Structures are given as structure tokens and as C-alpha cells.
mmCIF file of C-alpha atoms in Angstrom:
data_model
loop_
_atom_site.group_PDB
_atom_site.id
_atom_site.type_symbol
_atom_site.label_atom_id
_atom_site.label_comp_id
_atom_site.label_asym_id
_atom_site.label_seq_id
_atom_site.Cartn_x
_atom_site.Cartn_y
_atom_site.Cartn_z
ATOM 1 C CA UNK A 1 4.024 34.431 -6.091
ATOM 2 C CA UNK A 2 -0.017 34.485 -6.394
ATOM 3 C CA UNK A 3 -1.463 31.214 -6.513
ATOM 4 C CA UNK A 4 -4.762 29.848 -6.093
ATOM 5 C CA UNK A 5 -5.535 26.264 -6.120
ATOM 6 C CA UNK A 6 -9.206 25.302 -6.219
ATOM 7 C CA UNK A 7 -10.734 22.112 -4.917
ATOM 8 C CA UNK A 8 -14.145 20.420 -4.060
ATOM 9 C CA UNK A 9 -15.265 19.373 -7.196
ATOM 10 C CA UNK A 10 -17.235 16.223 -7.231
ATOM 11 C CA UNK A 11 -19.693 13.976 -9.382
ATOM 12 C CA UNK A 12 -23.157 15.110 -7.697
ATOM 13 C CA UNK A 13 -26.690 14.419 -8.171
ATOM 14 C CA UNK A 14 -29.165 16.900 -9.167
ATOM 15 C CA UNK A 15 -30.780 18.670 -6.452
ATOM 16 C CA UNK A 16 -27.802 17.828 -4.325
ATOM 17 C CA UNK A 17 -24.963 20.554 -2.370
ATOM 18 C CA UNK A 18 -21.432 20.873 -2.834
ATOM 19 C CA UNK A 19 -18.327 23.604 -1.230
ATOM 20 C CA UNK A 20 -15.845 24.523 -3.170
ATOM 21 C CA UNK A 21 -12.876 25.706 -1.655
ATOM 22 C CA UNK A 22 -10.293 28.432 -3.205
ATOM 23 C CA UNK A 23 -7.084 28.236 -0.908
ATOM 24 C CA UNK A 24 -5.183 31.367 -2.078
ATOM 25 C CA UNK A 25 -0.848 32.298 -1.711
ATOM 26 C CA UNK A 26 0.876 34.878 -2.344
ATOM 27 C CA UNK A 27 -1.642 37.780 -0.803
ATOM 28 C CA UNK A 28 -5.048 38.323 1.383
ATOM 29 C CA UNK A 29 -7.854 36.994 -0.102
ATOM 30 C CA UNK A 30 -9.471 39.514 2.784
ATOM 31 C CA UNK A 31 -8.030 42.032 1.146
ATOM 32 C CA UNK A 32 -8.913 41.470 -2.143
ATOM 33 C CA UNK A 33 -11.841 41.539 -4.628
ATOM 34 C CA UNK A 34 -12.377 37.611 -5.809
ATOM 35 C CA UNK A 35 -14.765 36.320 -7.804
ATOM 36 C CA UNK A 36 -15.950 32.492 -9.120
ATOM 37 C CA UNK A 37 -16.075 31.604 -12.918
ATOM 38 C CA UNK A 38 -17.096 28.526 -14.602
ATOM 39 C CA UNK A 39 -16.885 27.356 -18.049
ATOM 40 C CA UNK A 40 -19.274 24.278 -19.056
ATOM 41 C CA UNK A 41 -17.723 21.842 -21.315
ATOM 42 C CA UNK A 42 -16.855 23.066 -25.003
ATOM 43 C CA UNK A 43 -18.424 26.171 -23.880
ATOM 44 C CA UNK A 44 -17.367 29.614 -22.992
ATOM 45 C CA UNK A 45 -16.863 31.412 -19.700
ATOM 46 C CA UNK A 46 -19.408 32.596 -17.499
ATOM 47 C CA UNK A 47 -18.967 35.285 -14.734
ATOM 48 C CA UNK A 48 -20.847 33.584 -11.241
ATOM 49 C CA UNK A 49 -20.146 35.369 -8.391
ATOM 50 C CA UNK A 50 -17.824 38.673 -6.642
ATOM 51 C CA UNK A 51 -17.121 38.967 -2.751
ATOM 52 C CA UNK A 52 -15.309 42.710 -2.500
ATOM 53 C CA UNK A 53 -13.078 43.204 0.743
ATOM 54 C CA UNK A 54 -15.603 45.091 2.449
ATOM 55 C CA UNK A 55 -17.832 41.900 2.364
ATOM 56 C CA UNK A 56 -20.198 43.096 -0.124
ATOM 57 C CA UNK A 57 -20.808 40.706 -2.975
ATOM 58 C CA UNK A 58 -22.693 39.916 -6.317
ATOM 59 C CA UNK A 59 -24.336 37.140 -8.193
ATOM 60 C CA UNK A 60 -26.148 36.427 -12.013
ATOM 61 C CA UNK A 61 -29.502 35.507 -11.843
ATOM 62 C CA UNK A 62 -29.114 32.556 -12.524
ATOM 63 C CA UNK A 63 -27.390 30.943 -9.561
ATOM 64 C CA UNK A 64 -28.730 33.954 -6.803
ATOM 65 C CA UNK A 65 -29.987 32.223 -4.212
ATOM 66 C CA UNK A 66 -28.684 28.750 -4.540
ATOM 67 C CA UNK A 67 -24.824 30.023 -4.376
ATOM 68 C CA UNK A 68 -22.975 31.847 -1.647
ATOM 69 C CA UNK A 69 -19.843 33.085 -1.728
ATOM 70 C CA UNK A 70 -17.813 33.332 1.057
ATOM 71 C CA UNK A 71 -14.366 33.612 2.586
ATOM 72 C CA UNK A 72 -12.251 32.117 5.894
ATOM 73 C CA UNK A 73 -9.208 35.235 6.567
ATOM 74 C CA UNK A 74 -7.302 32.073 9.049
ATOM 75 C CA UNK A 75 -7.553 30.197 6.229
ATOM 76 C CA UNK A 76 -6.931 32.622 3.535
ATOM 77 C CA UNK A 77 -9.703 30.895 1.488
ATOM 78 C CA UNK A 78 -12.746 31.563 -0.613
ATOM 79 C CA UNK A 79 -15.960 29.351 -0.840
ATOM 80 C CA UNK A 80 -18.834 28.838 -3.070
ATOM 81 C CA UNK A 81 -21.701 26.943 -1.557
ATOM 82 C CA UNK A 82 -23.313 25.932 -4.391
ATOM 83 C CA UNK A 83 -27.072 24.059 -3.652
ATOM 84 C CA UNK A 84 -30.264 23.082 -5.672
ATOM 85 C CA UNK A 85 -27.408 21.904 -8.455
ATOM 86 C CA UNK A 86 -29.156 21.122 -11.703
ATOM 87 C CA UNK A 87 -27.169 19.605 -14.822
ATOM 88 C CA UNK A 88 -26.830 22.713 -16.304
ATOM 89 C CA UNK A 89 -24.267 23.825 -13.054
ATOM 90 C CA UNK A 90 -22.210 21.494 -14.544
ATOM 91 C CA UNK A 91 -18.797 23.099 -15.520
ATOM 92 C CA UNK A 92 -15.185 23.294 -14.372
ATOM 93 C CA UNK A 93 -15.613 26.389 -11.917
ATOM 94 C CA UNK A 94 -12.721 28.554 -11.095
ATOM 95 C CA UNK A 95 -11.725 30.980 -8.845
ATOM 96 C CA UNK A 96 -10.006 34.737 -9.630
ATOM 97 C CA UNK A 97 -8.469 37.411 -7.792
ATOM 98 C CA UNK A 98 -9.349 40.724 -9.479
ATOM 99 C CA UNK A 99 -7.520 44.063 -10.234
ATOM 100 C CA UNK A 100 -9.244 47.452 -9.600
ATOM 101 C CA UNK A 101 -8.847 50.658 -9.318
ATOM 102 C CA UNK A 102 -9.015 53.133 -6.238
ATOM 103 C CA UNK A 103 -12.554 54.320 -6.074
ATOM 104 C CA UNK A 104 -12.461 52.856 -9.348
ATOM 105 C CA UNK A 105 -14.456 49.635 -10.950
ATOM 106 C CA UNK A 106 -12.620 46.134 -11.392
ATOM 107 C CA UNK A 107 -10.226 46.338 -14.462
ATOM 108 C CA UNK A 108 -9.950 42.322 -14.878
ATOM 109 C CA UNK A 109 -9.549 38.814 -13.306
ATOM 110 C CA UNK A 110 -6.046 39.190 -12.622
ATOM 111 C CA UNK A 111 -4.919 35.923 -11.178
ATOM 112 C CA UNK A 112 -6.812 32.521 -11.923
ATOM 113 C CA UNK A 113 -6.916 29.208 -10.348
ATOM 114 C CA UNK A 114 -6.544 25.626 -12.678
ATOM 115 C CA UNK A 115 -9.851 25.003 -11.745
ATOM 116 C CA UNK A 116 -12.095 22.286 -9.899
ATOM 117 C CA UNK A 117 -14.834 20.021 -11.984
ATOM 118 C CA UNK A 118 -18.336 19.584 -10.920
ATOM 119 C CA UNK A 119 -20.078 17.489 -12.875
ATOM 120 C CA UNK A 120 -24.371 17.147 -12.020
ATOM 121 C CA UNK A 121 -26.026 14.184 -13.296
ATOM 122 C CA UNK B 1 -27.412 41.990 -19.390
ATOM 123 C CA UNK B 2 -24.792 42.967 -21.792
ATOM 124 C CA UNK B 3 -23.920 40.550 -24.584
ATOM 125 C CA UNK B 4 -20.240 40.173 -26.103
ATOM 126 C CA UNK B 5 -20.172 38.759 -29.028
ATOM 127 C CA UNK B 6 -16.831 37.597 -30.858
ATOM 128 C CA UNK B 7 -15.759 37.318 -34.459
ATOM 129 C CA UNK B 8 -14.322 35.450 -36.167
ATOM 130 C CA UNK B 9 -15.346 32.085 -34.011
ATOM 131 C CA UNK B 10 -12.345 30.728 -35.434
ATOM 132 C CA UNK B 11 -9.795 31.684 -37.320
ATOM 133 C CA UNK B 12 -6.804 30.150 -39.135
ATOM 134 C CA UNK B 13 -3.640 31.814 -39.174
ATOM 135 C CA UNK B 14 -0.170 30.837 -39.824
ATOM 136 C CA UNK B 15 3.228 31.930 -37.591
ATOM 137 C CA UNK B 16 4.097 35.294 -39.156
ATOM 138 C CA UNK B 17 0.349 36.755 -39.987
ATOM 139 C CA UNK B 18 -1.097 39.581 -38.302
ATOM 140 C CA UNK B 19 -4.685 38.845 -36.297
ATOM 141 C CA UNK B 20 -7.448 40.754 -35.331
ATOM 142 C CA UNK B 21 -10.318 39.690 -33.117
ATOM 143 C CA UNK B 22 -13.612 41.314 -32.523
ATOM 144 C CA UNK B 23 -15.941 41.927 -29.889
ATOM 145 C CA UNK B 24 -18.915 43.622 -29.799
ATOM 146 C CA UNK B 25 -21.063 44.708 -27.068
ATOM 147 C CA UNK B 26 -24.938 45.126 -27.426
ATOM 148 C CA UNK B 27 -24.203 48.439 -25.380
ATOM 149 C CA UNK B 28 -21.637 50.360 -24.416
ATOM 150 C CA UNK B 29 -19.261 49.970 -22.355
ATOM 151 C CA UNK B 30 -16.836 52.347 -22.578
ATOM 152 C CA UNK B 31 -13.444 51.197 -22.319
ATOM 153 C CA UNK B 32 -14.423 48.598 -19.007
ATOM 154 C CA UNK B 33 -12.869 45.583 -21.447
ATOM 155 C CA UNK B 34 -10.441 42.587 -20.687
ATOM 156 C CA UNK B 35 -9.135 40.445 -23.118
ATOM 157 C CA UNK B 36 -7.885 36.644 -22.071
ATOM 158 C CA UNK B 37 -6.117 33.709 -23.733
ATOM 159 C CA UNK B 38 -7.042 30.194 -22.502
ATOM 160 C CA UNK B 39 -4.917 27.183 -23.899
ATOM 161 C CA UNK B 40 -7.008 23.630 -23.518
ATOM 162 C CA UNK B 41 -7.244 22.172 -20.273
ATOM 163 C CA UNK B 42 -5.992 25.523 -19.095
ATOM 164 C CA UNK B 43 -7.395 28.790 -16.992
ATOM 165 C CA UNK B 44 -7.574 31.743 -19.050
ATOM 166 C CA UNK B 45 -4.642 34.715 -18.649
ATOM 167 C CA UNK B 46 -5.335 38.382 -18.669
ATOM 168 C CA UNK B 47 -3.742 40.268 -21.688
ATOM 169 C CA UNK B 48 -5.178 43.494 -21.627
ATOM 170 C CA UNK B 49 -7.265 45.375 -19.830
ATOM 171 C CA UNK B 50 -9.225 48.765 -19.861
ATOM 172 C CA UNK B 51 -9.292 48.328 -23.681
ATOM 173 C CA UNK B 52 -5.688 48.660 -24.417
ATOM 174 C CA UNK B 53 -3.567 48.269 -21.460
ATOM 175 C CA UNK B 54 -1.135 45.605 -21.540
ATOM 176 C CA UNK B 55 -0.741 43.314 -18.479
ATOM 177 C CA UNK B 56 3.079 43.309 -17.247
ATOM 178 C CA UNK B 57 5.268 40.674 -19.079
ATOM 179 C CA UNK B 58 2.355 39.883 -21.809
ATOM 180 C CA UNK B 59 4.218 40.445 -25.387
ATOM 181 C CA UNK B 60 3.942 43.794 -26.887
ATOM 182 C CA UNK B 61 2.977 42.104 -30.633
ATOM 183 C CA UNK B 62 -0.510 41.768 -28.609
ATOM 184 C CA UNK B 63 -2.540 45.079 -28.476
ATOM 185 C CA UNK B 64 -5.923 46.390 -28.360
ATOM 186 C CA UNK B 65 -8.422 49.618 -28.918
ATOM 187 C CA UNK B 66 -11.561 50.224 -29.057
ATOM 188 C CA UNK B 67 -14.556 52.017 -27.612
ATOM 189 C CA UNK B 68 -18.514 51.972 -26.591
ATOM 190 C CA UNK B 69 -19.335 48.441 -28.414
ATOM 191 C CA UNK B 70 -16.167 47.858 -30.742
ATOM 192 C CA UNK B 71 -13.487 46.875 -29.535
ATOM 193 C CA UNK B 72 -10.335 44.595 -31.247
ATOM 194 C CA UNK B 73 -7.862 42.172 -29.927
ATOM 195 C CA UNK B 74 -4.603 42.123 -32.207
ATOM 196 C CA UNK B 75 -1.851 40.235 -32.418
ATOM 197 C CA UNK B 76 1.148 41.750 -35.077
ATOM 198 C CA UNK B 77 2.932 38.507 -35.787
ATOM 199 C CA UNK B 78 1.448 35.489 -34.674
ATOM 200 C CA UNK B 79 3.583 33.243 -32.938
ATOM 201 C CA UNK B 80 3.478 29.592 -31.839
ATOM 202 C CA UNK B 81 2.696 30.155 -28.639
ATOM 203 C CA UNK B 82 -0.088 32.157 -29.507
ATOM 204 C CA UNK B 83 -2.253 29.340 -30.550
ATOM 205 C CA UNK B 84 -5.453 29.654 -28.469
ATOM 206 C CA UNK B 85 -8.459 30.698 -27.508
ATOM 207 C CA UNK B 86 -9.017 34.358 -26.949
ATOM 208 C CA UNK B 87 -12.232 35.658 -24.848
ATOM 209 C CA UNK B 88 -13.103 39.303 -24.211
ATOM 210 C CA UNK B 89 -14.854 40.160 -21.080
ATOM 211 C CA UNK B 90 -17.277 43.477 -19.928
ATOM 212 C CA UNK B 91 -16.978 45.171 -16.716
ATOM 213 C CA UNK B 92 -18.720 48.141 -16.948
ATOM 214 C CA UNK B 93 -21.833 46.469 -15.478
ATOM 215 C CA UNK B 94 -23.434 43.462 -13.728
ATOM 216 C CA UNK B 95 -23.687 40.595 -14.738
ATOM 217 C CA UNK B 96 -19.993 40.771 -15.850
ATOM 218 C CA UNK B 97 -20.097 39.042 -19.332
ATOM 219 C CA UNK B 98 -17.863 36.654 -21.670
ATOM 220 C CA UNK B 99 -17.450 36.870 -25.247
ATOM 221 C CA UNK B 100 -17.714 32.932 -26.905
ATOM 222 C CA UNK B 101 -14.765 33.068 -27.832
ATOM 223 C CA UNK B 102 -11.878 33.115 -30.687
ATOM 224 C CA UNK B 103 -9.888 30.010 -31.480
ATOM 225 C CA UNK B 104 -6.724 30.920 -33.571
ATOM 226 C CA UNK B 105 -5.962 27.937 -34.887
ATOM 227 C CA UNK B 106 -2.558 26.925 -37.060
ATOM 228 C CA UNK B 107 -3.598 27.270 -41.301
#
């Protein structure tokens, strides 16, 4: 069974750093195209961050350069080092394993985790 | 970027109705759309992707179609469990984008 159970959410102060971990079951995370999401509260969903298995990965503007993304294959775990926070960072964030095709783009986040809230102030 | 945008924001439906849901991108996309149900306090599921395929053990009274900036979520015959909030997605390009989202709430 795929699970993924996020956790390093924390109340922070602005300007301050945080890791958030994404400890994944079930399959690879090496293997894998996985991505971070976060929702603000009331609010909808908002796509952050994508580390593909061949180590290449993607951010929005808006957090490029203050997030990495990252992953540990002994720990079968993704990361997102999120610093500069601001009060606007503050969401619940969650982590996804995507679906895609061969040669293909991603279809969808296949497999979410409950999620892990960060709250800037 | 590509904006999604949803209609209705909400909607009120009773057990029984049929549903539809709209999304609209601001370009197209061509069929590189996911649709996702979130319950409160919950992470959002994947119901369909690539437009109109179904994910493996999601009902079949859920369906969707579409193409280049319209698409539609719909659901034949609401049922009680299907009380939620429904987001559509773009993949075609980066930044991958949300739609606000759809609460289907009970009339």
C-alpha cells in the first residue's frame, strides 16, 4: 500500500527556515516523480515544487530560490527546505507521488500525503 | 501561467441530482487535466485524469470530457459521499495550476 506521511510543520517566524520531511511506503520515492503542494487556509491548492527520478526538478516563481526540494533513497524520503518564510508561506503543505506516462508528461498527483501545517507569523 | 478557473463556486445539490462542474483554462491545454475531490481536513483524491480517464476503483457515476480550455467534471447521481470539494488541475505546462474550487454542498 502507498503511503506518505508528511511531517515538520511548525509555528515559525517570518524570515525564519524550516524542513519538511515526506517519509514515503509502499514504493521508491527514487524512482518516482514527487512533487510538494500547499493549500493556505480557506484557500485553494497551489502546485510548489517537482523532483523527477532523474534528479531534475521545478519550482513557481514564487518560492524559486527560497525552496529546495530534495530526496534521501536510505531513507526513502522527500524534503522541502523552505527559507526566507513570509506569512503568505503559510499553508498546510503536502506531499504527492505523481503518475506519468513513458516519454510522456505527468497525468496527475496520484498518491497524497494528510499533510503537515506551517504556520508564519 | 495558465489560469483554471471553476464554476459554479458552489453548488447545492441534493442525493439523486446529476452535477456538472466547470473549468476553464485561459489557454489550452489539450486534454493534460486532473480532476480531485478533497473532503475538509482532508488531502485531495485523484478522480480523473487526462480529461476523462477514470482512476481505478473511483465510481463510474463520476466522468469527464472536454478539450483546449473547456473541460467538465460530472457526477450522474449524486451521492452522499460525494459531498465535497472538487478542484481541477493543468499539466500541460509549468507552473502546474489549481482551479479554486467547487463545493457541492447538500440543498
Amino acid at each position: 500500500e502507498v503511503q506518505l506521511v508528511e511531517s515538520g510543520g511548525d509555528l515559525i517566524q517570518p524570515g525564519g527556515s524550516l524542513r519538511l520531511s515526506c517519509v514515503a511506503s509502499g514504493f521508491t520515492v527514487s524512482n518516482e516523480y514527487m512533487s510538494w503542494v500547499r493549500q493556505a487556509p480557506g484557500k485553494g491548492l497551489e502546485w510548489l515544487s517537482v523532483l523527477y527520478s532523474g534528479g531534475g526538478s521545478y519550482y513557481r516563481d514564487s518560492v524559486k530560490g527560497r525552496f529546495t526540494i530534495s530526496r534521501d533513497n536510505s531513507k526513502n524520503s522527500l524534503y522541502l527546505q523552505m527559507n526566507s518564510l513570509r506569512v503568505d508561506d503559510t499553508a498546510v503543505y503536502y506531499c504527492a507521488r505523481l503518475s506519468h506516462g513513458a516519454g510522456v508528461g505527468v497525468y496527475a498527483f496520484e498518491s497524497w500525503g494528510q499533510g503537515t501545517l506551517v504556520t508564519v507569523s | 501561467d495558465i489560469q483554471m478557473t471553476q464554476s459554479p463556486s458552489t453548488l447545492s445539490a441534493s442525493v439523486g441530482d446529476r452535477v456538472t462542474i466547470t473549468c476553464r483554462a485561459s489557454q489550452s491545454i489539450g486534454d493534460w487535466l486532473a480532476w480531485y475531490q478533497q473532503k475538509p481536513g482532508k488531502a485531495p483524491n485523484l478522480l480523473i485524469y487526462r480529461t476523462s480517464t477514470l482512476r481505478s476503483g473511483v465510481p463510474s457515476r463520476f466522468s469527464g470530457s472536454g478539450s483546449g480550455t473547456e473541460f467538465t467534471l460530472t457526477i450522474s447521481s449524486l451521492q452522499p459521499d460525494d459531498f465535497a470539494t472538487y478542484h481541477c488541475q493543468q499539466l500541460q505546462s509549468f507552473p502546474w495550476t489549481f482551479g479554486q474550487g467547487t463545493e457541492v454542498e447538500i440543498k
